[in-house]
Coordinates of C-alpha atoms and ligand atoms in Angstrom, one line a residue:
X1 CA 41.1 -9.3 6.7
X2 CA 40.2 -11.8 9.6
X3 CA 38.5 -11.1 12.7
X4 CA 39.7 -11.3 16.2
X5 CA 38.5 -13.5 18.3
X6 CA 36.2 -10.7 19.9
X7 CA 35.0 -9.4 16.8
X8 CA 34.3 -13.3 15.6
X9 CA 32.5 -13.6 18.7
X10 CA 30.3 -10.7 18.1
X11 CA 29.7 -11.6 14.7
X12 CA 28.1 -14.8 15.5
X13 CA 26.1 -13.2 18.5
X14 CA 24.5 -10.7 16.1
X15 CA 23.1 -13.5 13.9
X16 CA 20.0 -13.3 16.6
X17 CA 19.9 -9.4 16.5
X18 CA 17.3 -7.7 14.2
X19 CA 18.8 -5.1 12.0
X20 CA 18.4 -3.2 8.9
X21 CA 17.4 -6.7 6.6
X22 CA 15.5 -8.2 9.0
X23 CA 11.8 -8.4 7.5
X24 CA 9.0 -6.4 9.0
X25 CA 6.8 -7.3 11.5
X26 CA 3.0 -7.3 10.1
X27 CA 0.6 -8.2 13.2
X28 CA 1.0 -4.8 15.2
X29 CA -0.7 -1.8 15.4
X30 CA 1.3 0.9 13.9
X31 CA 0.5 4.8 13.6
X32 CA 0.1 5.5 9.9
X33 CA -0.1 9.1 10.3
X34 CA -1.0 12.3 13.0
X35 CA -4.2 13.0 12.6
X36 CA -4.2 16.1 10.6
X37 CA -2.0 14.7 8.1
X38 CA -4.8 12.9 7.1
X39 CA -8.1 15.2 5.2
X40 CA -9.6 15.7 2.2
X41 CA -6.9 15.1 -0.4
X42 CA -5.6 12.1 -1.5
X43 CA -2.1 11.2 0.6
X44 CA 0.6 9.0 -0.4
X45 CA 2.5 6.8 2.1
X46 CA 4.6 4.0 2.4
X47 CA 4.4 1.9 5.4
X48 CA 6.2 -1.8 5.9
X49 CA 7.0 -1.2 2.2
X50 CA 3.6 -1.3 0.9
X51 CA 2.5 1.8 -1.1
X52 CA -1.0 3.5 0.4
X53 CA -3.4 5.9 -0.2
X54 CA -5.1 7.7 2.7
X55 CA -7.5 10.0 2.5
X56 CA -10.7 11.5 5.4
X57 CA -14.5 10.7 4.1
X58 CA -16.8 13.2 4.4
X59 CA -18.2 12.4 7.9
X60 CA -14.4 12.7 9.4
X61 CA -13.5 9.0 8.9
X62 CA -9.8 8.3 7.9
X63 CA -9.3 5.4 5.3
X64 CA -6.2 3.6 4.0
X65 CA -6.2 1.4 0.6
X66 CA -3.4 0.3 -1.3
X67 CA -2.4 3.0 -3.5
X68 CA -2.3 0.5 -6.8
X69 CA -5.2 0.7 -9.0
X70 CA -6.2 -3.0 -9.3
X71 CA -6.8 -2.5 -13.1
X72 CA -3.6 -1.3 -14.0
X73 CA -1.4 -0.2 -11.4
X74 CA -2.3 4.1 -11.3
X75 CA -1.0 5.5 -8.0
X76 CA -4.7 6.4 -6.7
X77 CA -2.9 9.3 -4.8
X78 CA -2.6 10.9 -8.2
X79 CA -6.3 10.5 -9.0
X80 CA -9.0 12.4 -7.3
X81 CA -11.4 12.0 -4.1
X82 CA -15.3 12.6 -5.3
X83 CA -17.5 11.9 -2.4
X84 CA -16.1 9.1 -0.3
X85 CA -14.7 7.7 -3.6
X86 CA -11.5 7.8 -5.5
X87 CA -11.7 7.7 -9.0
X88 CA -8.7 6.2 -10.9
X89 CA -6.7 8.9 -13.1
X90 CA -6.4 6.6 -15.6
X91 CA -9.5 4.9 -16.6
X92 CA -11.5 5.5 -14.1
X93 CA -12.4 2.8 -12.1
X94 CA -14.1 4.2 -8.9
X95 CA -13.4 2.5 -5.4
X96 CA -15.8 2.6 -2.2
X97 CA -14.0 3.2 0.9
X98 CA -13.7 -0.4 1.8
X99 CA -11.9 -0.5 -1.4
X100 CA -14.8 -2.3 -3.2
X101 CA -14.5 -0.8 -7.1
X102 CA -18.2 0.7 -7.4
X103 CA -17.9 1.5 -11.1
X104 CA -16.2 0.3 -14.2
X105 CA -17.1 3.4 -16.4
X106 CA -16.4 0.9 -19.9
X107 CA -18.5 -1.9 -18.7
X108 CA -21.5 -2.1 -16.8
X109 CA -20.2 -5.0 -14.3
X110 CA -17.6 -4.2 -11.4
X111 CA -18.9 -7.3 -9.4
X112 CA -15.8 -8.7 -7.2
X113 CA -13.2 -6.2 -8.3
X114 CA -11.7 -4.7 -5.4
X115 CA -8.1 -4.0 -3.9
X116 CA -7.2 -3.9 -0.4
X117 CA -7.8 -1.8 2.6
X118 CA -6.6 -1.5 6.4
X119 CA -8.4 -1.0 9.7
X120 CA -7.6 2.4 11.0
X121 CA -8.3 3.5 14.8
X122 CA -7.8 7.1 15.3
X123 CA -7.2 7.9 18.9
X124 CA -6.0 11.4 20.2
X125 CA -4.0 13.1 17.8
X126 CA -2.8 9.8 16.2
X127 CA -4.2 7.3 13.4
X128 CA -3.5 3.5 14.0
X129 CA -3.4 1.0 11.2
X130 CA -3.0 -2.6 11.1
X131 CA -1.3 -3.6 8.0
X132 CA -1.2 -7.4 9.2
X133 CA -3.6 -10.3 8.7
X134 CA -7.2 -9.5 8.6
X135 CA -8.7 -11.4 10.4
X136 CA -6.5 -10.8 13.5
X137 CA -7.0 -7.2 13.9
X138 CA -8.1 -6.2 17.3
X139 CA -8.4 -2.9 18.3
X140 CA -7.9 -3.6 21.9
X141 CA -4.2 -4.5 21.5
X142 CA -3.7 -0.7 20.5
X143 CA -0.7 0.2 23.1
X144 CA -1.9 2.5 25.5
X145 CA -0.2 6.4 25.3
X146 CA -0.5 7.2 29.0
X147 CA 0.2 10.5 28.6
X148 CA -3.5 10.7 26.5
X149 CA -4.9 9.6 28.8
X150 CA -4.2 11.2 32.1
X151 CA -4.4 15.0 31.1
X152 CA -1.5 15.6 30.7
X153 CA -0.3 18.7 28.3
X154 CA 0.9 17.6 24.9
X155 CA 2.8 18.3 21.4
X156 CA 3.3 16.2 18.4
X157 CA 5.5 15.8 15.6
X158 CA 6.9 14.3 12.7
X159 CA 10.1 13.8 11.0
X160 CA 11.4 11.2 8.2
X161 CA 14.3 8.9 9.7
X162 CA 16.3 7.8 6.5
X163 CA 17.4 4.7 8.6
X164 CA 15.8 1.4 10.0
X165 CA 13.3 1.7 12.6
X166 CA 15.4 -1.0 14.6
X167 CA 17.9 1.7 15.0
X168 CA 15.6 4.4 16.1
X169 CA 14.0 1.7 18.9
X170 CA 17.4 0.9 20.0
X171 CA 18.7 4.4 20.3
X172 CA 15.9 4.4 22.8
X173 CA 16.8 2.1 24.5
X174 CA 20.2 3.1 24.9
X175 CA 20.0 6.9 26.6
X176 CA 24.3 6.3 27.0
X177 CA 24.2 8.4 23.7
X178 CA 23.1 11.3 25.9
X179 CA 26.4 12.3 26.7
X180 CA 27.7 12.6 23.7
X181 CA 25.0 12.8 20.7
X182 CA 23.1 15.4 23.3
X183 CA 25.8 17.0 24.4
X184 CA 25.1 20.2 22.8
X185 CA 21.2 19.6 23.8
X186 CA 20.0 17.6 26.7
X187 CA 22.6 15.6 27.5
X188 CA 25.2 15.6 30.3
X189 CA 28.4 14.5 30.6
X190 CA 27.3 12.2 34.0
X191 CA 24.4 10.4 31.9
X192 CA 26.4 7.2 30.6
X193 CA 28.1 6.1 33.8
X194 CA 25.1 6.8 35.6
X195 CA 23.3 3.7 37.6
X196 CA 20.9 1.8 35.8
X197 CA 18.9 -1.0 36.2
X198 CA 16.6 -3.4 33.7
X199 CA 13.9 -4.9 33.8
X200 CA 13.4 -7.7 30.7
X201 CA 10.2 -9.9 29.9
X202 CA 9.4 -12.0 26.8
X203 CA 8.2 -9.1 25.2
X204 CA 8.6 -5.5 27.2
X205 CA 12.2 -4.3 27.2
X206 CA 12.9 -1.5 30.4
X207 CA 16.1 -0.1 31.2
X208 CA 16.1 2.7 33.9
X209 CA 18.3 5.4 34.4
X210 CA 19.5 7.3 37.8
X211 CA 21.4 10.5 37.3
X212 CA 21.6 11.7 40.8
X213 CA 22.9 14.0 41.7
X214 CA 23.1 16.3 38.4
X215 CA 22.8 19.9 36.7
X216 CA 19.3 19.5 34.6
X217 CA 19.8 20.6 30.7
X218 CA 17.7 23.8 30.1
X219 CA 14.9 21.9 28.2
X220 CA 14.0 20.2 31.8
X221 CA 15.7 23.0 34.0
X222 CA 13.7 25.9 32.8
X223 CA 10.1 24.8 33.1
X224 CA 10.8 22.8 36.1
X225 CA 12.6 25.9 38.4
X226 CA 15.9 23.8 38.9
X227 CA 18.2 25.5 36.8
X228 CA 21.3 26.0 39.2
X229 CA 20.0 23.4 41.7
X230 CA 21.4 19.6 42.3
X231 CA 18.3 17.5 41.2
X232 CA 17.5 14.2 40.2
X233 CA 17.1 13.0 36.8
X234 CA 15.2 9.7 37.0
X235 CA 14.3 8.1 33.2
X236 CA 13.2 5.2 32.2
X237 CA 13.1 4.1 28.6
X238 CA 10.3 1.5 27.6
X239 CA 9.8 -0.4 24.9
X240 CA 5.9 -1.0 24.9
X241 CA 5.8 -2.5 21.1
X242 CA 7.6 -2.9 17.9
X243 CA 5.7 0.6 17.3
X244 CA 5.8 2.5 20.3
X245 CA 8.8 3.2 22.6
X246 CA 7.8 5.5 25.7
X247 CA 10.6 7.8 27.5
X248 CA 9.4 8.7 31.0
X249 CA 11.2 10.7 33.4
X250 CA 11.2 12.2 36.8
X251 CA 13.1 15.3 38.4
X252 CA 13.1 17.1 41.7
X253 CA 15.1 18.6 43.8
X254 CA 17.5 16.5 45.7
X255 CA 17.3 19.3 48.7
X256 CA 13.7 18.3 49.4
X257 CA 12.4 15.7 51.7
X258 CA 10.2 13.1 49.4
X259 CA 7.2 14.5 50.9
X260 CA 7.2 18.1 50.0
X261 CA 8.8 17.2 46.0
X262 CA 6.5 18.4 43.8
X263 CA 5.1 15.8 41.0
X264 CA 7.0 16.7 37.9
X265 CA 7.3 14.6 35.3
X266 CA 6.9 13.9 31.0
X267 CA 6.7 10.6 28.8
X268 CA 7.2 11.1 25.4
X269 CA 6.3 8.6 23.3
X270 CA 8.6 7.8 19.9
X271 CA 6.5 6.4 17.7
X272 CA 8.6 4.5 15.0
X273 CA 7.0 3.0 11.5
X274 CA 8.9 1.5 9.3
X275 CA 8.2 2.7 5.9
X276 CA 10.7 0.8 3.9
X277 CA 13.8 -1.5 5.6
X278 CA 15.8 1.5 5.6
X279 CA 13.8 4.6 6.4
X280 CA 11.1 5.1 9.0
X281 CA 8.1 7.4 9.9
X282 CA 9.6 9.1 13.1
X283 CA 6.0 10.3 15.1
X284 CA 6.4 11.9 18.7
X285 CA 3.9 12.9 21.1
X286 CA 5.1 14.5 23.8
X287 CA 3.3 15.5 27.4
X288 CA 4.1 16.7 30.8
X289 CA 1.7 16.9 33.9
X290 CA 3.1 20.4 35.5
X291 CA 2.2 23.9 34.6
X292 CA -0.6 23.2 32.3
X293 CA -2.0 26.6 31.8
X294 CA 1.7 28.0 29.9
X295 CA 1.4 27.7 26.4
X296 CA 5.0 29.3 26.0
X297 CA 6.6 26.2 28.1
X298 CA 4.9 23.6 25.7
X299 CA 6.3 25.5 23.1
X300 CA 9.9 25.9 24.6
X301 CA 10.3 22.0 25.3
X302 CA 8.1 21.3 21.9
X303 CA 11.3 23.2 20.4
X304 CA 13.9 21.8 22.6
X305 CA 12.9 18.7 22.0
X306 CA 12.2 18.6 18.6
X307 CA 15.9 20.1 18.4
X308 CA 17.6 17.2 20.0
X309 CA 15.5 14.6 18.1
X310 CA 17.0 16.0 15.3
X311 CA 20.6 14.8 16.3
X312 CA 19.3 11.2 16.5
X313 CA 18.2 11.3 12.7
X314 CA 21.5 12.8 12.1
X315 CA 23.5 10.0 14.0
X316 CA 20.6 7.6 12.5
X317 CA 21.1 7.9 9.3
X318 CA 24.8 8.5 9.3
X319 CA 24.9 5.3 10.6
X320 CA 22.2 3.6 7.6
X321 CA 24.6 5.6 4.8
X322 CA 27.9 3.8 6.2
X323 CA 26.4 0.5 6.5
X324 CA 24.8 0.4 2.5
X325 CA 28.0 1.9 1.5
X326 CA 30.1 -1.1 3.4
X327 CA 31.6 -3.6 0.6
X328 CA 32.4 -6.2 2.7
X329 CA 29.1 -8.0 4.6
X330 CA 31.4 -10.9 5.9
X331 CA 33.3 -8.0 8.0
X332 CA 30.5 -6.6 9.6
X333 CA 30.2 -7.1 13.3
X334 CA 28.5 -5.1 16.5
X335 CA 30.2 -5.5 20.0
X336 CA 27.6 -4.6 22.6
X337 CA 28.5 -3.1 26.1
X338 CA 26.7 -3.8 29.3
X339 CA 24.4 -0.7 29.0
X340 CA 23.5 -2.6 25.3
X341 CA 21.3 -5.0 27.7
X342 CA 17.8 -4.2 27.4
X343 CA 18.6 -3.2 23.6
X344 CA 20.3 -6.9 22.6
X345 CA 17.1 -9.0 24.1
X346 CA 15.0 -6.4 22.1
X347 CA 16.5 -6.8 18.8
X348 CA 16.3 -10.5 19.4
X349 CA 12.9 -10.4 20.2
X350 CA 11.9 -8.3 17.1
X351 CA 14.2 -11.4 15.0
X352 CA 12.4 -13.7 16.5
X353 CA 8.9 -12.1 15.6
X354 CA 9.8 -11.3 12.1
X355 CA 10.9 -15.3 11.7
X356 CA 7.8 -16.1 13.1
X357 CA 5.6 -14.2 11.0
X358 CA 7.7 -15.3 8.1
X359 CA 7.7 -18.9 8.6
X360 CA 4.0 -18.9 9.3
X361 CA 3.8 -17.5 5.3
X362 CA 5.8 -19.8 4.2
X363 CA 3.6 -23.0 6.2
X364 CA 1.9 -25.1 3.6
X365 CA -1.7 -23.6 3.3
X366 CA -0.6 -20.7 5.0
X367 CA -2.8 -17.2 4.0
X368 CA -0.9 -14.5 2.1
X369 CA -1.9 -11.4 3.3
X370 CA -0.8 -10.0 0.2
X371 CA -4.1 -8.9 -2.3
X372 CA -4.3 -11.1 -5.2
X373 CA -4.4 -10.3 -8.7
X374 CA -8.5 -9.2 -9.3
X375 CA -9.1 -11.3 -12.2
X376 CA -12.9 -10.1 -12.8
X377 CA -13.4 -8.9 -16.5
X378 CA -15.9 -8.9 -18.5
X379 CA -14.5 -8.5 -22.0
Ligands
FES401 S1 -5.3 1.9 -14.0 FE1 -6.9 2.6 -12.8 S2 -8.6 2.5 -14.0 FE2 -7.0 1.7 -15.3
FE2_402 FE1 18.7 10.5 21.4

């Protein structure tokens, strides 16, 4: 079937968009896992499609190795934690937690046999790993979670996204789907034709929305005191990194001189890692800086919340199970719309960092990061 000249247009324009194929993105910080999903048993997780193994050492340290035995190829989450260690269900080779094997229980040599493992940070209620080259991990380019940091009250969760992460950032980015994904939850009908404005840099993509005058949803409208009243709805919807996107928005009463509004706002920030090209570790910490003493309105907007979330991964995947069940590539085509702005320059910018990182693998001399194959033996 051929294309109209619009789709054909569109088509060609999405050759610079990242999407479900596009390769990862090693050299970030990524969160690996909430903080007590990590303890003393041996966890298996997949993140940029490499199998790991995370488990807590005995003085509250989190570790991450590659899951594969380097001897041959037992999932080390199915083997068991003694000490610090892990010893291999198999034959029981026994790694260290830098993933240096410590014992070869047939041979009294283990010299040089060892298998891979990541940096982990673990700040607030979140666990950081950098799955990219070694030697360029730096702790200090960690994005910052605002919300951590400034007392605010917070929640956290976690759902699997059977869809690409790309999807997830640019549902972010692209709060238009209020009005009609969230129309049962905290969308309103005024939210897509509502003023916005951008705000686009090499690598930080902003789009902010003004929904003023409006009716707030419950989840906001409750906890703030404006249910009934006209109030603003102020958000703004940041891309920070390829692993951290933060929502933040303001509301007040439109009644009230600026000086006498009272400060009331929340960031959450969606925390998306790609576990394979089309699923994704969906992490949220949520906080808000007004009536910290009530436990019962973190839990109401903790549930609220977590409810509408749940029609993105609905929508989300949806989309991922139309797309791997399309026969026709050559037909595929994404028209973008004037409120697809900061979302288009995003998804370029995540193409042109994955080609980057690619074609500095591919460079002649260039260092794999993936582990070799430990040939020490002593046989
Ligand atoms: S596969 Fe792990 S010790 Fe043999
Ligand atoms: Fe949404």
């Amino acid at each position: 079937m051929a294309l109209t000249k619009v789709q054909r247009a569109a088509q060609a324009a999405g050759k610079t968009l990242a999407n479900r194929q596009t390769p990862f993105i090693f050299n970030e910080w990524y969160v690996a896992a909430l903080g007590h999903e990590i303890g003393r048993e041996l966890k298996a997780r997949t993140i940029l499609g490499r199998q790991l193994v995370l488990y807590r050492q005995e003085n509250g340290e989190p570790v991450a190795l590659d899951n594969r035995c380097g001897h041959r190829s037992f999932p080390l989450s199915r083997s068991s934690l003694e000490g610090d260690t892990i010893v291999c269900g198999y034959h029981g080779l026994r790694y260290d937690a830098s993933g240096s094997c410590v014992e070869v229980p047939s041979q009294c040599n283990c010299a040089g046999i060892s298998i891979r493992s990541y940096p982990l940070v673990e700040q607030g209620p979140v666990v950081w790993i950098w799955m990219g080259e070694p030697d360029q991990a730096d702790p200090k380019q960690i994005p910052a979670m605002p919300m951590l940091d400034q007392g605010w009250i917070t929640s956290c969760d976690y759902m699997p996204l059977k869809a690409s992460y790309v999807y997830l950032h640019e549902n972010l980015l692209d709060l238009t789907h209020l009005s009609f994904l969230h129309a049962n939850t905290f969308g309103t009908p005024d939210y897509a034709a509502a003023e916005f404005d951008t705000e686009i840099s090499e690598d930080r993509f902003i789009l902010k929305r003004y929904v003023v005058p409006t009716r707030l949803p419950p989840v906001w409208a409750k906890p703030t005191g404006l249910e009934g009243r006209d109030a603003a709805r102020i958000t703004t919807s940041d891309f920070v990194s390829p692993a951290l996107h933060i929502v933040h928005a303001q509301f007040y009463d439109i009644a009230l001189p600026e000086s006498e509004r009272p400060d009331t706002r929340i960031k959450t920030a969606h925390i998306p890692t790609p576990e394979t090209a089309t699923s994704t570790h969906y992490f949220v910490v949520h906080g808000r800086n007004f009536a910290p003493e009530d436990d019962s309105i973190t839990d109401f907007m903790h549930q609220q919340l977590m409810a509408a979330f749940h029609e993105d991964i609905v929508g989300l995947e949806a989309m991922e199970e139309l797309l791997s069940n399309m026969s026709r590539e050559d037909e595929f085509f994404e028209i973008s719309v004037k409120s697809d702005i900061a979302s288009v320059a995003m998804r370029r910018y995540l193409k042109r960092r994955a080609e980057a990182e690619r074609s500095q693998h591919s460079a002649p001399g260039a260092v794999q990061s993936q582990p070799a194959i430990n040939t020490a033996v002593e046989v």
